[in-house]
Amino acid sequence: MAILVSGGAGYIGSHMVLELLDRGEKVVVLDDLSTGFWWAVPQEATLVRGDMGDQALVERTIAEHGITEIAHFAARIVVPDSVSDPLGYYLNNTVKTRALLESAVRGGVKHVIFSSTAAVYGEPPVSPVPEEIALNPINPYGRSKLMSEWMLGDVARAHGLTYVALRYFNVAGADPRGRSGQSSANATHLIKVASQAALGQRAGLDIFGTDYATPDGTCVRDYIHVTDLARAHLAALDHLRAGGENLTLNCGYGRGYSVKEVVEVVKQVSGVDFPVRLSPRRDGDPAALVAKADRIRSELGWQPEHDDLTEIVTQALAWEESLRKRNAS
Ligand SMILES: NC(=O)c1ccc[n+]([C@@H]2O[C@H](COP(=O)([O-])OP(=O)(O)OC[C@H]3O[C@@H](n4cnc5c(N)ncnc54)[C@H](O)[C@@H]3O)[C@@H](O)[C@H]2O)c1
């Protein structure tokens, strides 16, 4: 029995791998290293370098390692890129997810945990956002993920595998023990960008839009610590192994912070008053995106342990500092 982690060399997948190894699971990572890093995969896990769309490779891997579950993180994730390259996003995120699912069915995989996203909601009319609201993604990235959710549901019904789809809100922070973090140089995540600004790796930071209908006019988001998110996946795995039913769940804390509040915390924790520019709104940014977050607690018994913005920022900054040393050496 082993679990295949697609995208396990990436930001969130690498944290999942650490949590799985910490509790003694056998882990195989499948990653093409397009945005992930070989060094993010601990030696205790097997790294298969390849494309999730390569069915011969995936089917061989499933058979050789006795894979019974897949945690499927692999995807391209940059929303503006998905607008300029929709076919590339539909190919990688949707068409190759289809291939992965077919390989899973052929290989007799029992359970799948899928990385979905709050982007499936688009610009929701309510906040916090419940899972059952109408889905209306507004960019190719969100649509590529929603199509994968639908496919997974259909495949599960037809072939008897079970799944949990987790819709992440804004993922942030780094492993509290400093073993992994967000390592992509071009990441656009606010806390990552603000940390880079605090360390002098960027000239400053833009706040896009200051006239939203929010308490301070800037966008409000629900930031979830990446380790809490990885543990939500463990809880989902346990649920499925115990014979639990298919679920689609928000992953967030149900508490939002504005961009200005986040920037303030990064300045306080780092002690650096980096330059901030107030810029016009970007297209497609909803004013507030906060999870209605009770279903995951009641269904999976998941309890966050790191729901503290200062802790998230402290660990993100520590990871950025260690990345800087790694890149300098
Ligand atoms: N980061 C966030 O805030 C966020 C929010 C919502 C959902 N998600 C979802 O979480 C998942 C992981 O995101 P992340 O932030 O860790 O991104 P990431 O770019 O760090 O990780 C993605 C990984 O997938 C690999 N990959 C991509 N295409 C592949 C392919 N065809 N075959 C094999 N490997 C491939 C990449 O090399 C990388 O290691 C994605 O599915 C994303 O849609 C992320």
Coordinates of C-alpha atoms and ligand atoms in Angstrom, one line a residue:
M1 CA 0.0 0.0 0.0
A2 CA 1.5 3.4 -1.0
I3 CA 0.2 6.8 -1.8
L4 CA 1.0 8.6 -5.1
V5 CA 1.4 12.4 -4.6
S6 CA 1.2 14.2 -8.0
G7 CA 2.9 17.5 -7.8
G8 CA 4.7 16.5 -4.6
A9 CA 7.7 18.6 -5.4
G10 CA 5.6 21.7 -5.4
Y11 CA 4.7 24.1 -2.6
I12 CA 1.6 22.4 -1.1
G13 CA 2.4 18.8 -2.3
S14 CA 5.8 18.9 -0.6
H15 CA 4.1 19.7 2.7
M16 CA 1.7 16.8 2.2
V17 CA 4.7 14.5 1.6
L18 CA 6.3 15.6 4.9
E19 CA 3.1 15.0 6.8
L20 CA 2.6 11.6 5.2
L21 CA 6.2 10.6 6.0
D22 CA 6.0 11.9 9.5
R23 CA 3.2 9.4 10.2
G24 CA 5.0 6.5 8.5
E25 CA 3.3 6.3 5.1
K26 CA 4.9 5.0 2.0
V27 CA 5.0 7.9 -0.5
V28 CA 5.8 8.1 -4.2
V29 CA 6.0 11.5 -5.8
L30 CA 5.1 12.0 -9.4
D31 CA 6.3 15.4 -10.7
D32 CA 7.6 16.8 -13.9
L33 CA 9.5 19.5 -12.0
S34 CA 8.0 22.2 -14.2
T35 CA 7.5 24.4 -11.2
G36 CA 8.6 22.0 -8.4
F37 CA 12.0 21.2 -7.1
W38 CA 13.7 17.8 -6.7
W39 CA 15.3 19.0 -3.5
A40 CA 11.8 19.6 -2.0
V41 CA 11.2 15.9 -2.0
P42 CA 12.7 14.1 1.1
Q43 CA 14.9 11.1 0.4
E44 CA 12.4 8.9 2.3
A45 CA 10.0 9.4 -0.6
T46 CA 10.4 7.9 -4.1
L47 CA 10.6 10.6 -6.8
V48 CA 9.3 9.6 -10.2
R49 CA 10.2 12.5 -12.6
G50 CA 7.6 12.6 -15.3
D51 CA 4.3 13.9 -16.7
M52 CA 1.0 12.9 -15.1
G53 CA -0.3 12.7 -18.7
D54 CA 2.1 9.9 -19.5
Q55 CA -0.2 7.0 -18.9
A56 CA 2.4 4.3 -19.5
L57 CA 4.6 5.8 -16.9
V58 CA 1.8 6.4 -14.4
E59 CA 0.3 2.9 -14.8
R60 CA 3.8 1.3 -14.4
T61 CA 4.3 3.4 -11.3
I62 CA 1.0 2.4 -9.8
A63 CA 1.7 -1.3 -10.4
E64 CA 5.4 -1.2 -9.3
H65 CA 4.7 0.6 -6.0
G66 CA 1.3 -0.9 -5.2
I67 CA -0.4 2.5 -5.2
T68 CA -3.8 2.5 -3.6
E69 CA -4.4 6.2 -3.3
I70 CA -3.6 9.4 -5.2
A71 CA -3.3 12.9 -3.7
H72 CA -3.5 15.0 -6.9
F73 CA -1.8 18.4 -6.5
A74 CA -0.1 18.7 -10.0
A75 CA -1.4 21.7 -11.9
R76 CA -0.4 25.0 -13.4
I77 CA -1.7 27.7 -11.0
V78 CA -1.1 31.2 -12.2
V79 CA -4.4 32.9 -13.1
P80 CA -3.1 35.6 -15.5
D81 CA -1.1 32.9 -17.3
S82 CA -4.3 30.8 -17.7
V83 CA -6.0 33.9 -19.4
S84 CA -3.1 34.2 -21.9
D85 CA -2.6 30.4 -22.4
P86 CA -6.0 28.8 -21.9
L87 CA -5.2 25.8 -24.1
G88 CA -2.1 25.1 -22.1
Y89 CA -4.1 25.2 -18.8
Y90 CA -6.9 23.0 -20.1
L91 CA -4.3 20.6 -21.4
N92 CA -2.2 20.4 -18.2
N93 CA -5.0 20.7 -15.6
T94 CA -8.0 19.1 -17.2
V95 CA -6.8 16.8 -20.0
K96 CA -3.9 15.4 -18.0
T97 CA -6.2 15.0 -14.9
R98 CA -8.4 12.9 -17.2
A99 CA -5.4 10.8 -18.1
L100 CA -4.3 10.4 -14.5
L101 CA -7.9 9.3 -13.5
E102 CA -7.9 6.7 -16.3
S103 CA -4.6 5.4 -15.1
A104 CA -6.0 5.3 -11.6
V105 CA -9.0 3.3 -12.7
R106 CA -6.9 0.9 -14.7
G107 CA -4.6 0.4 -11.8
G108 CA -7.3 -0.2 -9.3
V109 CA -6.7 2.9 -7.2
K110 CA -9.3 3.1 -4.4
H111 CA -9.2 6.8 -3.3
V112 CA -8.3 10.2 -4.7
I113 CA -7.9 13.5 -2.9
F114 CA -8.1 16.4 -5.3
S115 CA -6.6 19.9 -4.9
S116 CA -9.5 22.2 -6.0
T117 CA -9.7 25.9 -5.4
A118 CA -11.9 28.8 -4.3
A119 CA -11.5 30.0 -7.9
V120 CA -14.4 27.6 -8.8
Y121 CA -16.7 30.2 -7.0
G122 CA -15.5 33.1 -9.2
E123 CA -16.9 36.3 -7.7
P124 CA -19.3 34.9 -5.1
P125 CA -22.2 37.2 -4.0
V126 CA -21.8 36.1 -0.4
S127 CA -19.0 35.9 2.1
P128 CA -18.3 33.5 3.8
V129 CA -18.8 31.3 0.8
P130 CA -20.6 27.9 1.4
E131 CA -19.8 24.9 -0.7
E132 CA -23.3 24.6 -2.2
I133 CA -23.4 28.1 -3.8
A134 CA -23.6 28.2 -7.6
L135 CA -20.2 27.7 -9.1
N136 CA -19.1 30.4 -11.6
P137 CA -15.3 30.4 -12.2
I138 CA -14.3 33.6 -14.1
N139 CA -11.0 32.5 -15.6
P140 CA -9.5 29.4 -17.4
Y141 CA -7.6 28.3 -14.3
G142 CA -10.8 28.1 -12.2
R143 CA -12.7 26.4 -15.1
S144 CA -9.9 23.9 -15.6
K145 CA -10.1 22.9 -11.9
L146 CA -13.9 22.8 -11.9
M147 CA -14.0 20.5 -14.9
S148 CA -11.6 18.2 -13.0
E149 CA -13.9 18.2 -10.0
W150 CA -16.8 17.2 -12.3
M151 CA -14.8 14.5 -14.0
L152 CA -13.7 13.1 -10.6
G153 CA -17.3 12.9 -9.5
D154 CA -18.3 11.1 -12.7
V155 CA -15.4 8.7 -12.6
A156 CA -16.1 7.9 -8.9
R157 CA -19.7 7.1 -9.6
A158 CA -18.9 4.9 -12.6
H159 CA -15.8 3.0 -11.2
G160 CA -16.4 2.8 -7.5
L161 CA -13.4 4.8 -6.3
T162 CA -14.0 7.4 -3.6
Y163 CA -12.7 10.9 -3.4
V164 CA -12.5 14.1 -1.4
A165 CA -12.2 17.4 -3.4
L166 CA -10.7 20.2 -1.2
R167 CA -11.3 23.8 -2.3
Y168 CA -8.4 25.7 -0.9
F169 CA -8.7 29.4 -0.2
N170 CA -5.4 31.4 0.1
V171 CA -2.6 29.0 1.1
A172 CA 0.3 30.6 3.0
G173 CA 3.2 30.0 5.4
A174 CA 5.8 27.3 5.6
D175 CA 6.5 24.1 7.4
P176 CA 6.9 25.1 11.1
R177 CA 10.1 22.9 11.3
G178 CA 11.6 24.8 8.3
R179 CA 11.7 21.8 6.0
S180 CA 9.7 23.3 3.1
G181 CA 7.9 26.4 1.9
Q182 CA 6.8 28.4 -1.1
S183 CA 9.9 28.2 -3.4
S184 CA 8.8 29.4 -6.8
A185 CA 10.6 32.6 -7.7
N186 CA 7.6 34.0 -9.7
A187 CA 4.9 33.2 -7.1
T188 CA 2.3 35.9 -6.8
H189 CA 0.9 35.0 -3.4
L190 CA 0.7 38.2 -1.2
I191 CA 2.5 36.9 1.9
K192 CA 5.3 35.5 -0.3
V193 CA 5.6 38.8 -2.2
A194 CA 5.5 40.9 1.0
S195 CA 8.2 38.6 2.6
Q196 CA 10.4 39.1 -0.5
A197 CA 9.9 42.9 -0.2
A198 CA 10.8 42.8 3.5
L199 CA 14.0 41.0 2.7
G200 CA 14.9 43.5 0.0
Q201 CA 14.4 41.0 -2.9
R202 CA 11.8 43.3 -4.4
A203 CA 11.7 47.0 -4.6
G204 CA 8.3 47.1 -2.8
L205 CA 4.8 45.8 -3.1
D206 CA 1.6 46.9 -5.0
I207 CA -1.8 46.9 -3.4
F208 CA -4.2 46.4 -6.2
G209 CA -7.4 48.3 -5.4
T210 CA -8.2 50.4 -2.4
D211 CA -11.8 51.2 -3.1
Y212 CA -13.5 47.9 -2.5
A213 CA -16.5 47.6 -0.2
T214 CA -14.4 46.2 2.6
P215 CA -13.5 47.8 6.0
D216 CA -10.3 49.4 4.7
G217 CA -11.0 49.3 1.0
T218 CA -8.6 46.5 0.1
C219 CA -9.4 42.9 -0.7
V220 CA -10.1 40.5 2.0
R221 CA -8.9 36.8 1.9
D222 CA -8.9 33.8 4.1
Y223 CA -5.3 32.7 4.6
I224 CA -4.8 29.0 5.6
H225 CA -1.5 27.7 6.9
V226 CA 0.0 25.1 4.5
T227 CA 0.6 22.6 7.3
D228 CA -3.0 22.8 8.5
L229 CA -4.0 22.3 4.8
A230 CA -1.8 19.2 4.5
R231 CA -3.3 17.8 7.7
A232 CA -6.8 18.3 6.2
H233 CA -5.6 16.0 3.4
L234 CA -4.5 13.4 6.0
A235 CA -8.0 13.7 7.6
A236 CA -9.5 13.2 4.2
L237 CA -7.4 10.1 3.6
D238 CA -8.4 8.6 6.9
H239 CA -12.1 9.4 6.1
L240 CA -11.8 7.5 2.8
R241 CA -9.9 4.6 4.2
A242 CA -12.6 4.2 6.8
G243 CA -15.1 3.8 4.0
G244 CA -16.3 7.4 4.1
E245 CA -18.4 8.9 1.3
N246 CA -17.3 11.4 -1.4
L247 CA -17.0 14.9 -0.1
T248 CA -16.3 18.4 -1.5
L249 CA -15.1 20.8 1.2
N250 CA -13.8 24.3 1.6
C251 CA -10.4 24.6 3.2
G252 CA -10.0 27.9 5.0
Y253 CA -10.4 29.3 8.5
G254 CA -13.6 31.3 7.9
R255 CA -11.8 34.5 8.9
G256 CA -10.6 37.1 6.5
Y257 CA -7.7 39.6 6.5
S258 CA -7.4 42.6 4.2
V259 CA -4.3 43.2 2.1
K260 CA -3.4 46.2 4.2
E261 CA -3.7 44.1 7.4
V262 CA -1.4 41.4 5.9
V263 CA 1.1 44.0 4.8
E264 CA 1.1 45.5 8.3
V265 CA 1.8 42.1 9.9
V266 CA 4.7 41.4 7.5
K267 CA 6.1 44.8 8.4
Q268 CA 5.8 44.2 12.1
V269 CA 7.2 40.7 12.1
S270 CA 10.1 41.6 9.8
G271 CA 10.7 45.0 11.3
V272 CA 11.1 46.4 7.8
D273 CA 9.0 49.3 6.5
F274 CA 9.2 48.4 2.8
P275 CA 7.6 50.6 0.2
V276 CA 4.0 50.0 -0.7
R277 CA 2.3 51.5 -3.8
L278 CA -1.5 51.9 -4.0
S279 CA -2.4 50.7 -7.5
P280 CA -5.7 50.4 -9.4
R281 CA -7.8 47.3 -9.1
R282 CA -7.0 44.2 -11.2
D283 CA -9.6 42.4 -13.2
G284 CA -11.3 39.5 -11.6
D285 CA -10.4 40.1 -7.9
P286 CA -13.5 39.7 -5.8
A287 CA -13.7 42.1 -2.8
A288 CA -13.9 39.3 -0.2
L289 CA -13.2 35.6 -0.5
V290 CA -13.7 33.9 2.9
A291 CA -14.6 30.2 3.4
K292 CA -17.6 29.0 5.2
A293 CA -15.4 26.6 7.0
D294 CA -17.6 24.5 9.3
R295 CA -18.3 21.5 7.0
I296 CA -14.7 20.3 6.9
R297 CA -14.6 20.3 10.7
S298 CA -17.8 18.4 11.1
E299 CA -17.2 15.9 8.3
L300 CA -13.5 15.2 8.9
G301 CA -13.0 16.3 12.5
W302 CA -10.2 18.6 11.2
Q303 CA -9.0 21.2 13.7
P304 CA -6.5 23.9 12.6
E305 CA -3.4 24.3 14.7
H306 CA -1.7 27.2 13.0
D307 CA -4.5 29.7 12.4
D308 CA -2.6 32.7 13.4
L309 CA -1.5 35.3 10.9
T310 CA 1.6 36.3 12.8
E311 CA 2.8 32.6 12.9
I312 CA 2.0 32.2 9.2
V313 CA 4.1 35.3 8.4
T314 CA 6.9 34.4 10.7
Q315 CA 7.3 31.0 9.1
A316 CA 7.0 32.4 5.6
L317 CA 9.7 35.0 6.3
A318 CA 12.0 32.3 7.8
W319 CA 11.5 30.1 4.7
E320 CA 12.3 33.1 2.4
E321 CA 15.5 33.7 4.4
S322 CA 16.6 30.1 4.0
L323 CA 15.7 30.1 0.3
R324 CA 17.9 33.2 -0.1
K325 CA 20.8 31.3 1.6
R326 CA 20.2 28.2 -0.6
N327 CA 20.2 30.3 -3.8
A328 CA 23.3 32.2 -2.7
S329 CA 25.3 29.0 -2.0
Ligands
LIG1 N1 -1.2 27.9 -3.8 C1 -2.5 28.2 -3.6 O1 -2.8 29.2 -2.9 C2 -3.6 27.3 -4.2 C3 -4.9 27.7 -3.9 C4 -5.9 26.9 -4.4 C5 -5.6 25.7 -5.0 N2 -4.3 25.3 -5.3 C6 -4.0 24.0 -5.9 O2 -3.1 23.3 -5.2 C7 -2.3 22.5 -6.1 C8 -0.8 22.7 -5.8 O3 -0.5 24.1 -5.9 P1 0.9 24.7 -5.5 O4 0.7 26.0 -5.0 O5 1.7 23.7 -4.6 O6 1.7 24.8 -6.9 P2 3.1 24.4 -7.4 O7 3.3 25.0 -8.7 O8 4.1 24.7 -6.3 O9 3.0 22.8 -7.4 C9 2.5 22.1 -8.6 C10 3.4 21.0 -8.8 O10 2.9 20.2 -9.9 C11 3.9 19.9 -10.8 N3 3.3 19.6 -12.1 C12 2.6 20.5 -12.9 N4 2.1 19.9 -14.0 C13 2.5 18.6 -13.9 C14 2.4 17.5 -14.8 N5 1.7 17.6 -16.0 N6 2.9 16.3 -14.4 C15 3.6 16.2 -13.3 N7 3.8 17.2 -12.4 C16 3.3 18.4 -12.7 C17 4.9 21.0 -10.7 O11 6.2 20.7 -11.2 C18 4.8 21.4 -9.3 O12 5.8 20.6 -8.5 C19 -2.7 22.9 -7.5 O13 -3.6 21.9 -8.0 C20 -3.5 24.2 -7.3 O14 -4.5 24.3 -8.3 C21 -3.3 26.1 -4.8

